[in-house]
Coordinates of C-alpha atoms in Angstrom, one line a residue:
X1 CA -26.4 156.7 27.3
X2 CA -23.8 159.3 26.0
X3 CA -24.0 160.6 22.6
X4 CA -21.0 158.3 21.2
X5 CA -23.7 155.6 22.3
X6 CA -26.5 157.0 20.8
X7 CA -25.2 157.6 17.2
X8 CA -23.9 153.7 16.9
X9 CA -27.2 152.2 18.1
X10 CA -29.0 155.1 16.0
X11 CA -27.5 153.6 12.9
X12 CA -27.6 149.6 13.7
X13 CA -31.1 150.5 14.4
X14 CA -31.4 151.8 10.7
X15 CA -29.7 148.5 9.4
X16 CA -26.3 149.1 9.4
X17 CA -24.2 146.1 10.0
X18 CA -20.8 146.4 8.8
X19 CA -18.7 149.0 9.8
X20 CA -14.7 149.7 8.7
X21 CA -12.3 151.5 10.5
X22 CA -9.2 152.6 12.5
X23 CA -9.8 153.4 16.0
X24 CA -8.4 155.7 18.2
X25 CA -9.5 158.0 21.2
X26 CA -12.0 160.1 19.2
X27 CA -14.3 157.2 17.9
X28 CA -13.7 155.0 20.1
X29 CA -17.1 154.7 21.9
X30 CA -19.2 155.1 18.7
X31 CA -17.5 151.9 16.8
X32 CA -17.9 149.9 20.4
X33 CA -21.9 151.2 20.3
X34 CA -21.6 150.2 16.1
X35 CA -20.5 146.7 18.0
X36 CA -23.1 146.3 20.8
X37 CA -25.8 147.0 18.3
X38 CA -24.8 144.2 16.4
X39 CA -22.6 145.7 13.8
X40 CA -19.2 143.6 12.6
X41 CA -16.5 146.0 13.3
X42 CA -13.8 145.4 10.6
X43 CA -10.3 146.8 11.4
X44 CA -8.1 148.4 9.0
X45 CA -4.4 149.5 9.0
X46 CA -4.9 152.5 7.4
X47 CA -7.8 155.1 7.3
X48 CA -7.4 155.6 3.2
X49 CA -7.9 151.6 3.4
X50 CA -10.6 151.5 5.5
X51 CA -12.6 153.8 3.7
X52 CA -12.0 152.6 0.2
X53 CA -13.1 148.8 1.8
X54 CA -16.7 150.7 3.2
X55 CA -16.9 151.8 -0.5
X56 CA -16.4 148.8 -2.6
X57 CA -18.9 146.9 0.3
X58 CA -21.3 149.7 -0.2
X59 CA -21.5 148.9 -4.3
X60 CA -21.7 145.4 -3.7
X61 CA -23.8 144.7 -1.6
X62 CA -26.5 147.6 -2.0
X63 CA -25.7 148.8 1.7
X64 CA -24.2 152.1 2.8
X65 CA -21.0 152.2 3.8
X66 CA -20.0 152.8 7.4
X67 CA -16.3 154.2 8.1
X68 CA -15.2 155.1 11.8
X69 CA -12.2 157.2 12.3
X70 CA -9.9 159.4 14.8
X71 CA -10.5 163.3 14.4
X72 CA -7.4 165.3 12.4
X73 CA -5.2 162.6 11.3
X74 CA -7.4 159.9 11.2
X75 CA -10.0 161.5 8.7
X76 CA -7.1 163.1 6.6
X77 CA -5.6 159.7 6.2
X78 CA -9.4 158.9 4.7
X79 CA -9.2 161.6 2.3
X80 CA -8.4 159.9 -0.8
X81 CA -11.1 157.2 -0.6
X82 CA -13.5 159.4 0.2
X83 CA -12.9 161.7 -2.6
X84 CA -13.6 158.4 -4.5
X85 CA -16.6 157.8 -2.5
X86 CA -17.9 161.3 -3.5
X87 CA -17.3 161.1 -6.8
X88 CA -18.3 157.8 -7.2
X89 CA -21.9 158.8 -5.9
X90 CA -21.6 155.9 -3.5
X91 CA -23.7 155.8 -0.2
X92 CA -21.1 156.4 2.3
X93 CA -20.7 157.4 6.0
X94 CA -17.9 158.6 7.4
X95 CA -17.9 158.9 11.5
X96 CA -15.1 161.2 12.6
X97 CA -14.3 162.5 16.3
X98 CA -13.6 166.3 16.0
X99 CA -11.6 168.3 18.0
X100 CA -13.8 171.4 18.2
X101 CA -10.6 173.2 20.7
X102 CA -8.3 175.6 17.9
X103 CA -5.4 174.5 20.6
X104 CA -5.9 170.9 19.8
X105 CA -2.8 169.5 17.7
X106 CA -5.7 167.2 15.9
X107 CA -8.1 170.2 15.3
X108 CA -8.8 171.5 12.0
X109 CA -11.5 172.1 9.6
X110 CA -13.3 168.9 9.0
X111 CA -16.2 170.1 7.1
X112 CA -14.3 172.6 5.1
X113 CA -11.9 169.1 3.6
X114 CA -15.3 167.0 3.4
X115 CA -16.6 169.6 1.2
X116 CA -13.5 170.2 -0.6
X117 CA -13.7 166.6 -1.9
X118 CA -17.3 166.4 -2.5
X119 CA -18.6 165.3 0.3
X120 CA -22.0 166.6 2.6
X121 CA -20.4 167.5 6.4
X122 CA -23.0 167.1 9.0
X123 CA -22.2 167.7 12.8
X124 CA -24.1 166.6 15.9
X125 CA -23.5 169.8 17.9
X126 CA -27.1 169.3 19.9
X127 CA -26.9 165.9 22.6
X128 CA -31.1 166.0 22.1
X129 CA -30.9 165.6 18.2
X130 CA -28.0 163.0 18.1
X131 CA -30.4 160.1 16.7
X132 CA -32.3 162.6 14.3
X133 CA -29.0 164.3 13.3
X134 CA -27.7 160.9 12.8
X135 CA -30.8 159.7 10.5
X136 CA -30.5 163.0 8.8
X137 CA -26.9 161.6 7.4
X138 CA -27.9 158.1 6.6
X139 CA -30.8 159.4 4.6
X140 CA -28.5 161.8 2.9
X141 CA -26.3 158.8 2.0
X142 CA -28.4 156.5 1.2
X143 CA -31.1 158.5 -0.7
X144 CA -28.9 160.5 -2.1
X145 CA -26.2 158.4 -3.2
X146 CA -23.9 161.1 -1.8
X147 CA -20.5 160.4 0.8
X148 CA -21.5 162.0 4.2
X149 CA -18.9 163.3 6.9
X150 CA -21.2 163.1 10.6
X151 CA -18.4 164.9 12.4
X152 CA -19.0 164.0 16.1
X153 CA -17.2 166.9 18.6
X154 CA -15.5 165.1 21.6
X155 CA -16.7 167.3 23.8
X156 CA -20.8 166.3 22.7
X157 CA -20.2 162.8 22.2
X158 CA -19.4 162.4 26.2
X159 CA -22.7 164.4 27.0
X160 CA -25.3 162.7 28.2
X161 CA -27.8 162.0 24.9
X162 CA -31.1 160.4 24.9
X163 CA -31.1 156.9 24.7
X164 CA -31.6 155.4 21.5
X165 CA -35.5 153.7 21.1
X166 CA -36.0 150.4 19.9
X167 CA -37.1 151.6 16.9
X168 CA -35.1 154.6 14.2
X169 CA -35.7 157.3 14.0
X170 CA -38.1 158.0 10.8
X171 CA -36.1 159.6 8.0
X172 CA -36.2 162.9 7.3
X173 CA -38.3 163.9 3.7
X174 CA -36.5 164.7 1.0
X175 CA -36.0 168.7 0.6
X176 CA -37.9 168.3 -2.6
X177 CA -40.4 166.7 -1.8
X178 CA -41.6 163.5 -4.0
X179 CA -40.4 163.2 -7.2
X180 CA -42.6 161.9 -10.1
X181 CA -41.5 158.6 -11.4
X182 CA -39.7 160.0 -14.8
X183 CA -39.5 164.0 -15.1
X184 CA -40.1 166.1 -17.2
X185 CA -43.5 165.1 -18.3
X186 CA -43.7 163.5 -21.5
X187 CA -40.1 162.4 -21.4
X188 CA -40.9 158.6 -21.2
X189 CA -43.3 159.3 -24.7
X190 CA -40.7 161.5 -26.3
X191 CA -38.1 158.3 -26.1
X192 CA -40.3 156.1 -26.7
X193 CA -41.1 157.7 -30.3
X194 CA -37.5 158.2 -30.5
X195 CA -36.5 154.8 -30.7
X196 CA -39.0 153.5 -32.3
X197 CA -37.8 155.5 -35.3
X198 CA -34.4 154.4 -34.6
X199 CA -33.1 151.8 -36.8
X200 CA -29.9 151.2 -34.7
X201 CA -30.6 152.0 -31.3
X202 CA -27.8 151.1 -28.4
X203 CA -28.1 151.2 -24.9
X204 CA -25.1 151.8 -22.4
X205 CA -25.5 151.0 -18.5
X206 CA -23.9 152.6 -15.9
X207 CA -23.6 152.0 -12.1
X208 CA -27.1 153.8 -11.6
X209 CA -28.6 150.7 -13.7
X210 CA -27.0 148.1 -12.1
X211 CA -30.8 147.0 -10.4
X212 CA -32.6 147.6 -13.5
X213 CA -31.0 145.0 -16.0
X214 CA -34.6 142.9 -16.1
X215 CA -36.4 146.4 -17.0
X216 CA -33.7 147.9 -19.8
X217 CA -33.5 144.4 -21.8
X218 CA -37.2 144.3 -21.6
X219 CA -37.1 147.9 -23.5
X220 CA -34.5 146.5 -25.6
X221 CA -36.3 143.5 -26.7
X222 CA -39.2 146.2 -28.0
X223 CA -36.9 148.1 -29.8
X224 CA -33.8 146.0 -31.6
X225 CA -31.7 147.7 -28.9
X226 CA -28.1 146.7 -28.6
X227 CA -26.6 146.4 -25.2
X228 CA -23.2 147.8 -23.3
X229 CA -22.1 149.6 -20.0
X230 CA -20.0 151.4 -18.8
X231 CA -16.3 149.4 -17.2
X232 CA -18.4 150.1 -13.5
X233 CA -21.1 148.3 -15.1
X234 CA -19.6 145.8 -16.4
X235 CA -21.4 142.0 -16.3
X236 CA -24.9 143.8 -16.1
X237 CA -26.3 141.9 -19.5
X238 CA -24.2 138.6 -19.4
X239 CA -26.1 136.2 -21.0
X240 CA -27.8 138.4 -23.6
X241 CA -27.2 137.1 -26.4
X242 CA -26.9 141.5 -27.3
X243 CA -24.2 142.0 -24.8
X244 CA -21.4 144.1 -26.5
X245 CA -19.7 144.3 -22.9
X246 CA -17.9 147.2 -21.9
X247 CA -18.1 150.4 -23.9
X248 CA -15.0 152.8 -24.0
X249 CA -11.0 152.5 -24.0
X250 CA -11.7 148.6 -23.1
X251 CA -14.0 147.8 -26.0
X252 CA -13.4 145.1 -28.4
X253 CA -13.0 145.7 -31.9
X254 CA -16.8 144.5 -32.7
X255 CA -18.2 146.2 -30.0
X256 CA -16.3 149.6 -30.8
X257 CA -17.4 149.2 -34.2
X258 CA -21.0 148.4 -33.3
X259 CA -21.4 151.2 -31.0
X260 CA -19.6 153.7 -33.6
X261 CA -22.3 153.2 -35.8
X262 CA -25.9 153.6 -33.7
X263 CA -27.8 155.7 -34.9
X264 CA -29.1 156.6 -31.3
X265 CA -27.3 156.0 -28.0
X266 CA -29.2 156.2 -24.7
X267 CA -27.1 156.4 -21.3
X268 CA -29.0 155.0 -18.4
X269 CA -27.4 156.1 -15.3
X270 CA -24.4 156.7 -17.3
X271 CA -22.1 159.6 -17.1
X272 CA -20.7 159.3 -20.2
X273 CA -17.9 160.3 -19.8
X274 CA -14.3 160.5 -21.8
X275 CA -13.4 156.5 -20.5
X276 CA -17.1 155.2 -21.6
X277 CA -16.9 157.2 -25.0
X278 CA -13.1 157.1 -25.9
X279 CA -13.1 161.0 -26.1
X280 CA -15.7 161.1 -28.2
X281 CA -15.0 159.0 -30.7
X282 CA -17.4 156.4 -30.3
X283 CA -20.2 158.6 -30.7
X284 CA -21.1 159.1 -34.6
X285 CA -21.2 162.3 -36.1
X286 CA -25.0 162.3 -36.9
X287 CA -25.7 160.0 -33.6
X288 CA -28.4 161.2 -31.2
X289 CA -27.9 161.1 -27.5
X290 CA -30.2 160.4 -24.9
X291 CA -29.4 160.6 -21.0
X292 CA -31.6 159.0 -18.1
X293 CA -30.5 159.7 -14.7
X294 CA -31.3 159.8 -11.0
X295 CA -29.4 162.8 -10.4
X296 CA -30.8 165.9 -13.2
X297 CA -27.2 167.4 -12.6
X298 CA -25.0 164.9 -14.5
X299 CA -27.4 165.0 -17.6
X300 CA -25.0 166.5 -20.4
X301 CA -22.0 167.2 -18.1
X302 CA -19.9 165.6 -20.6
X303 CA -21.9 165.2 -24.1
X304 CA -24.7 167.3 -25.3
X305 CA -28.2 165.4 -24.8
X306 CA -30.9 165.7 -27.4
X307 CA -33.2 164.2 -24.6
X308 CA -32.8 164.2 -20.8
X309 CA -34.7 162.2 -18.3
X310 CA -34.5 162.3 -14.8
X311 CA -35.9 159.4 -12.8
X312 CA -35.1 155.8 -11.0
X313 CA -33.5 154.1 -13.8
X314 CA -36.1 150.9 -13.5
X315 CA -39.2 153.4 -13.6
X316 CA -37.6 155.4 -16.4
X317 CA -36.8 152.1 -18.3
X318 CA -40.3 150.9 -17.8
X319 CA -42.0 154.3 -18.4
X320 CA -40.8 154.3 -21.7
X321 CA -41.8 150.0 -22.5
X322 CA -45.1 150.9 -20.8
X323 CA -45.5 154.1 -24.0
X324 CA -44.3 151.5 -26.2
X325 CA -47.1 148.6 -25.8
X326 CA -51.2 149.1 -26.1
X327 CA -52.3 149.8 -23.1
X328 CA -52.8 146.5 -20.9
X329 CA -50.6 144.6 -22.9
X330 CA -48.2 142.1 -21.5
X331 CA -44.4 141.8 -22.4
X332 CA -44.4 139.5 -25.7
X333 CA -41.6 137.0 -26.9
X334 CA -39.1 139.6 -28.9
X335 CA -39.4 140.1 -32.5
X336 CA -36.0 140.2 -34.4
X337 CA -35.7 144.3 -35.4
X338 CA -33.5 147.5 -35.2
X339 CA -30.1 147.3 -34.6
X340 CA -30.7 143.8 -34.4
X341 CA -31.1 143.1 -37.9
X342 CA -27.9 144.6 -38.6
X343 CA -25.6 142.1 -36.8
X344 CA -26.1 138.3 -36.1
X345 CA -26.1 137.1 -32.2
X346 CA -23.9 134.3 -32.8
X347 CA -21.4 137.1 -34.4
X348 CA -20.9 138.9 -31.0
X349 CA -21.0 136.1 -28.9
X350 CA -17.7 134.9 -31.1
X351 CA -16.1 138.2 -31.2
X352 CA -17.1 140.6 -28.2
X353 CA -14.4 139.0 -25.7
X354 CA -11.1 140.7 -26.3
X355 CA -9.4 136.8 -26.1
X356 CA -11.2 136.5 -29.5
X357 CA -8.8 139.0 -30.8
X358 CA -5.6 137.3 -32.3
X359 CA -2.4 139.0 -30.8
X360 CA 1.4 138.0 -31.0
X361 CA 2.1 136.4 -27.6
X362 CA 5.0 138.8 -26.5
X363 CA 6.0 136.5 -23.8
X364 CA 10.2 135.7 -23.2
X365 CA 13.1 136.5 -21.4
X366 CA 11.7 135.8 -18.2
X367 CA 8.6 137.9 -18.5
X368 CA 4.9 137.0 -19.1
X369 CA 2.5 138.8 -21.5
X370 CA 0.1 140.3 -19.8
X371 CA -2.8 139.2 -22.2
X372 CA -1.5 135.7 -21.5
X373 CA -1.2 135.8 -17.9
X374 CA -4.6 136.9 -17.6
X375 CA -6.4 134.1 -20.1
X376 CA -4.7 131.5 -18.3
X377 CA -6.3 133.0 -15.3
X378 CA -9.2 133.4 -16.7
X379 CA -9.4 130.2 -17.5
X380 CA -8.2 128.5 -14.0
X381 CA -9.9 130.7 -11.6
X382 CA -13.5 129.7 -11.0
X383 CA -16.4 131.6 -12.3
X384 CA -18.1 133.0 -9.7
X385 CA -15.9 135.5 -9.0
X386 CA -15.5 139.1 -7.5
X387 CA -12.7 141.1 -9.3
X388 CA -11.2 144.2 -7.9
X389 CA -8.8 146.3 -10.3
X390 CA -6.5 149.1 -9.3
X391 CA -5.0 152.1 -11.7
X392 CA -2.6 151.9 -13.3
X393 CA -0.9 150.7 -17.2
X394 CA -1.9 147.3 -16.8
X395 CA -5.7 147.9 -15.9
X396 CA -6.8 147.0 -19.0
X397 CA -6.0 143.9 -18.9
X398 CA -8.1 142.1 -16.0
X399 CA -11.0 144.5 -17.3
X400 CA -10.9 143.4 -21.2
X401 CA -9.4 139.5 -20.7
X402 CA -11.0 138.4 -17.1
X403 CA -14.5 137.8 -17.8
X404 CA -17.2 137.9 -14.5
X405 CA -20.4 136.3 -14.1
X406 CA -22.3 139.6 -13.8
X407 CA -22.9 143.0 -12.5
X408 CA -21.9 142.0 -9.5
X409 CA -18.3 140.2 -10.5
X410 CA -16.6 143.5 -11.0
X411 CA -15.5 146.6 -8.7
X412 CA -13.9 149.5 -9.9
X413 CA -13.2 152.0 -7.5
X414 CA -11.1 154.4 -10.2
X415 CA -13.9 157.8 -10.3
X416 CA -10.7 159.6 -8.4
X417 CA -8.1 157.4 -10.6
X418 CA -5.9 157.0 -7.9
X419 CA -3.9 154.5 -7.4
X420 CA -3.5 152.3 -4.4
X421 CA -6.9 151.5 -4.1
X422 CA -7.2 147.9 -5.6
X423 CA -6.4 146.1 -2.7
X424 CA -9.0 147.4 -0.3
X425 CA -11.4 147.4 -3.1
X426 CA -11.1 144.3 -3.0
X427 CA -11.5 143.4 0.5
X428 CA -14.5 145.5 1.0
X429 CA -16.2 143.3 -2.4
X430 CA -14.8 140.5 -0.3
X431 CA -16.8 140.8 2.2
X432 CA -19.9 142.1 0.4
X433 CA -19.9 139.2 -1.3
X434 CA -18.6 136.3 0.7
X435 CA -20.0 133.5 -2.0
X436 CA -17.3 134.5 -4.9
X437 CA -13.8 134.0 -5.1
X438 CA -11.9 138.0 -4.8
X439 CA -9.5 138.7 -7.2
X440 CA -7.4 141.6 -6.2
X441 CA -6.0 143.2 -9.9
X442 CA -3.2 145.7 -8.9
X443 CA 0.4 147.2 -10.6
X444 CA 3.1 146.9 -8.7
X445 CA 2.9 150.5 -7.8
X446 CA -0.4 150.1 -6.2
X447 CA 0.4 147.0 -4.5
X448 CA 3.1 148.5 -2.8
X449 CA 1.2 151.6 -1.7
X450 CA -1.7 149.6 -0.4
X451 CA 0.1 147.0 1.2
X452 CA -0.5 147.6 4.6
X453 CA -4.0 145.7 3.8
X454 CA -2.5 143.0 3.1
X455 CA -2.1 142.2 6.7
X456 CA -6.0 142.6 6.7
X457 CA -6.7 140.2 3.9
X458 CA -4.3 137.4 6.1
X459 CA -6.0 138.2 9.6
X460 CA -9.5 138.1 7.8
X461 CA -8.9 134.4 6.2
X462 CA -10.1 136.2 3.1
X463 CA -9.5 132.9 0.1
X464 CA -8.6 136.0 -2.3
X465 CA -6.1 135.8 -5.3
X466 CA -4.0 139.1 -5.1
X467 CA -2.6 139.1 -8.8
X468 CA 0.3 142.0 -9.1
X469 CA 0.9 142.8 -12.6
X470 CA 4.9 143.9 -12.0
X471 CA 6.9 145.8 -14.6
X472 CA 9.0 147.4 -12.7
X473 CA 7.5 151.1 -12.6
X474 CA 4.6 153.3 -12.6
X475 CA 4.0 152.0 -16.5
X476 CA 1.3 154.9 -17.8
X477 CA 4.3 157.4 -17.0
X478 CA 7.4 155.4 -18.2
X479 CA 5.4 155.1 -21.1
X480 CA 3.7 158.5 -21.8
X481 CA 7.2 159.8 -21.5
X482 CA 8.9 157.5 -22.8
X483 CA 11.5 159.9 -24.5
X484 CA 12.3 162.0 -21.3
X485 CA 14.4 160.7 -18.0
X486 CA 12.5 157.6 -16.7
X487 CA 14.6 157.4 -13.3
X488 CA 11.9 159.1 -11.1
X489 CA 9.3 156.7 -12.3
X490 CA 11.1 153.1 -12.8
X491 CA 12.6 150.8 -9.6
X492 CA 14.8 147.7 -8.8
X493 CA 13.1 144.9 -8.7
X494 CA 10.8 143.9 -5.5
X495 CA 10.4 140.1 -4.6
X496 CA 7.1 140.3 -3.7
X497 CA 6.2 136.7 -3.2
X498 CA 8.5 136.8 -0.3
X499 CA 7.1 139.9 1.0
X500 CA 3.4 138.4 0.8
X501 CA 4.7 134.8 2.5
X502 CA 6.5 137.3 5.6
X503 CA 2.4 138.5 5.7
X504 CA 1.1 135.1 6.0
X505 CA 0.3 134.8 2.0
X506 CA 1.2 132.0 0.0
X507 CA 2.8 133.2 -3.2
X508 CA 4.0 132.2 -6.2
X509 CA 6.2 133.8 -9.4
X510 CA 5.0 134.0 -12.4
X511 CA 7.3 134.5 -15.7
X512 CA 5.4 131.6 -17.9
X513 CA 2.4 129.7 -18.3
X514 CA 3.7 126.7 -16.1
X515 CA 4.2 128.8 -13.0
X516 CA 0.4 128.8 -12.8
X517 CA 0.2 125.5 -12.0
X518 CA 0.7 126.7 -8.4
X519 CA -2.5 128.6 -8.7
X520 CA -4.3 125.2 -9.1
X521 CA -2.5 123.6 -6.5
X522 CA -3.7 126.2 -4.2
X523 CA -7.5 126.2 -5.7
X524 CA -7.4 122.5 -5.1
X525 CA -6.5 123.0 -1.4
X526 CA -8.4 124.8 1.7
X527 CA -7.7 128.0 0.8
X528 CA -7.3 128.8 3.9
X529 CA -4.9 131.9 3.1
X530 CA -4.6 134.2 0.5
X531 CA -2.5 133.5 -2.6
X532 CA -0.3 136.2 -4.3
X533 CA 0.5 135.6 -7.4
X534 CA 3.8 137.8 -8.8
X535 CA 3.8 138.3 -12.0
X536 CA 6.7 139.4 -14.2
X537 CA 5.2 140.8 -17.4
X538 CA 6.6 142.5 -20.6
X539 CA 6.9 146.3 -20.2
X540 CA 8.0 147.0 -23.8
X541 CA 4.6 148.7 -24.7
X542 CA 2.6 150.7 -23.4
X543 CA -1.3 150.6 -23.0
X544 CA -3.6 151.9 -25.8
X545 CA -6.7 153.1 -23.2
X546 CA -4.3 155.2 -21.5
X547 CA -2.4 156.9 -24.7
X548 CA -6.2 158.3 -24.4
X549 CA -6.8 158.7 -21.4
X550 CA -3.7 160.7 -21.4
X551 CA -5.0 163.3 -24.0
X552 CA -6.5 165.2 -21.2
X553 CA -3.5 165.8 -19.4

């Protein structure tokens, strides 16, 4: 068995069983030993695609993601989405051939660009270690949460390597040893006597909470908590009658309002960064903050902490309950207090949506509103649903007026804020979750970068909805500066039905409310191709959430 070999049966061994990539000479025997292991080998057209798709599977389905690629070309392609990856702290692995030869047209410095974006590079330079060296990575990833380039030389993956066992290879321990359940000590006691003072506490959710929504509402329940996350977050309470939704640029009135005036805000695997607290400006002057995380780094990267606690977000969550109740007590039906008091249930359920929001339907002249566009499909599509969003002006829109069933009904792959990502997003959320209908969000800036995945989507018999947003430009810059040339940034119009029925798509244009009845013809068929639907939408405005996310630039 040759080391290619060794590394793909090392890793089915270990569990993995998807695996996204473009293949060329320098990975070809490793994604063909990903195959014979039992992995499903999904091609992509482009690298940047493929490695986006691993990402968006790897937050979906709780997996690590598994990208294969060429050496030189083939990993630059991958760059983008693994920055993402990296800064995303998503569980990724990236296997690259290398071209250890300086002569080599594909050879340069692969673990000088993984590191560059964020990434850990590993090499398996030694045939005997491949399996451990290849453990070594998947426990970096998946332990970790870190994006992992395994760089595998061309010349050692034809050597002869031992042949993988039956069994993996046991993981390597953590350089750190064991952590206790919530460090420092005391921390879980100190919060606990911090809240219970509170008397309008609110909690905001990040990706690192996503598996610990039973634990943080049981904490909230003790202590009047109110409940948001972050937009990566988004769906984790739904159903709470406490669920402000999403804090940040995309917050609602009420829940902007609401979160403005706690008098204590705890981030649970929450960054907190500019997006989740507009800047700043949700946080009250006189509001303590509190910051529970996995990773002790990102406490106070981007707001000073009063308190920080470091810790699996369920144990941290339930450390701090467990401080709460007599010892040996059982969780008890929730008594009405803190923040709780302040603002009646049946007051956010009618006002925390953004469609509660009256607005002047802007719609004419052959162009939709974008708020109406997306409540109509809101309303049509079916609820159990995956959405995938790209970057861009009109990002807002699927985030604040598409509702999802819960944490698992939205993918946002935007730590990087590139654009171009939305579609593959999507397909790697596709896949992870094969029992909700995909809804691809994109501009028609990213749509046309990413397009080449469209192909994907077609050949995969994916039953997604691609919706492009089109206005004609990169929006956040025609807009930001608006009183400046606009030629660079604005284009002639694209008929991108026609260019998604050449790819197998149907399609259908969108300028009014009626044009949607397409949309239900095609939800009351087989679905047995993807449907993009073009939409035409007003471009007069521009988006508040990026007038501030523009303040840092």
């Amino acid at each position: 068995m040759i080391v290619a070999e060794v590394v793909g049966r090392t890793l089915t061994a270990l569990g993995v069983d998807t695996v996204f990539g473009v293949v060329g000479s320098g990975n070809f025997h490793v994604t063909n030993a990903l195959v014979a292991g039992g992995a499903r080998f999904v091609a992509a057209r482009h690298e940047g695609g493929a490695t986006t798709m691993a990402d968006a599977y790897a937050r979906m389905s709780g997996k690590v993601g598994v990208v294969s690629v060429h050496q030189g070309p083939g990993l630059t392609n991958a760059l983008t989405g693994l920055a993402e990856a990296a800064k995303s702290g998503t569980p990724l692995m990236v296997l690259a051939g290398e071209a250890t030869d300086t002569r080599a047209n594909a050879h340069i410095d692969q673990a000088a660009l993984a590191t560059a974006v964020g990434a850990v590079p590993m090499r398996v330079d030694d045939a005997g270690a491949a399996a451990d060296t290849t453990a070594a990575a998947y426990a970096t990833a998946t332990r970790d949460h870190r994006a992992v380039l395994l760089n595998l030389p061309l010349d050692v993956q034809h050597a002869d390597g031992a042949p993988a066992a039956d069994e993996p290879p046991p993981l390597p321990a953590r350089k750190d040893g064991t952590l206790a359940r919530v460090w420092p000590d005391g921390a879980a006691e100190a919060l606990a006597w911090m809240l219970m003072r509170s008397d309008k506490p609110l909690f905001i959710a990040g990706r690192g909470a996503r598996r610990a929504r039973h634990e943080l509402e049981e904490l909230a329940d003790l202590v009047g908590a109110l409940l948001a996350t972050s937009t990566a977050a988004k769906g984790l309470f739904r159903g709470s009658p406490w669920d402000l939704d999403v804090s940040g640029g995309f917050s609602s009135p009420l829940t902007a309002r609401l979160i403005r005036g706690a008098d204590i805000v705890v981030a649970w695997g929450c960054s907190l960064n500019p997006w989740t607290t507009r800047h700043g400006a949700l946080i009250g002057p006189g509001t303590e903050i509190v910051q529970a995380d996995l990773d002790g780094e990102s406490i106070g990267t981007h707001r000073r902490v009063s308190l920080g606690l470091v810790g699996d977000i369920p144990d941290v969550a339930a450390a701090v309950a467990g401080a709460l109740r007599p010892r040996g007590s059982r969780p008890s039906n929730p008594v009405l207090r803190g923040y709780r008091t302040r603002v009646p249930a049946d007051r956010i359920a009618a006002e925390r949506a953004w469609r509660s929001v009256p607005y002047e339907d802007e719609s004419g002249n052959d162009r939709i509103d974008p708020r109406t566009l997306t409540i109509a499909l809101d309303d049509l599509l079916p609820d159990e649903r995956i959405v995938a969003t790209d970057s861009g002006n009109f990002m807002g829109y699927p985030a604040m007026f598409m509702d999802v069933p819960d944490e698992n009904g939205f993918c946002l792959t935007q730590g990087f804020q590139s654009v171009g990502l939305g579609l593959a997003t999507a397909v790697g959320a596709a896949l992870a979750r094969p029992d909700r209908l995909p809804i691809a969000a994109l501009g028609d800036g990213g749509a046309l970068m990413g397009i080449a995945e469209l192909e994907t989507v077609v050949r995969l018999g994916l039953p997604m909805v691609i919706v492009v947003y089109d206005d004609e430009a990169y929006g956040a810059e025609a807009h930001h500066f608006a009183d400046h040339p606009l030629d660079a940034v604005t284009f002639p119009p694209s008929d991108l039905a026609s260019i998604a029925r050449g790819y197998g798509c149907a399609a259908v244009t969108v300028t009014a409310v009626p044009d949607l009845d397409d949309v239900t013809t095609w939800l009351n068929g087989p679905r047995d191709r993807p449907l993009l639907v073009h939409a035409k939408i007003t471009r007069e405005r521009g988006s508040w959430w990026l007038e501030e996310a523009f303040q840092g630039h």
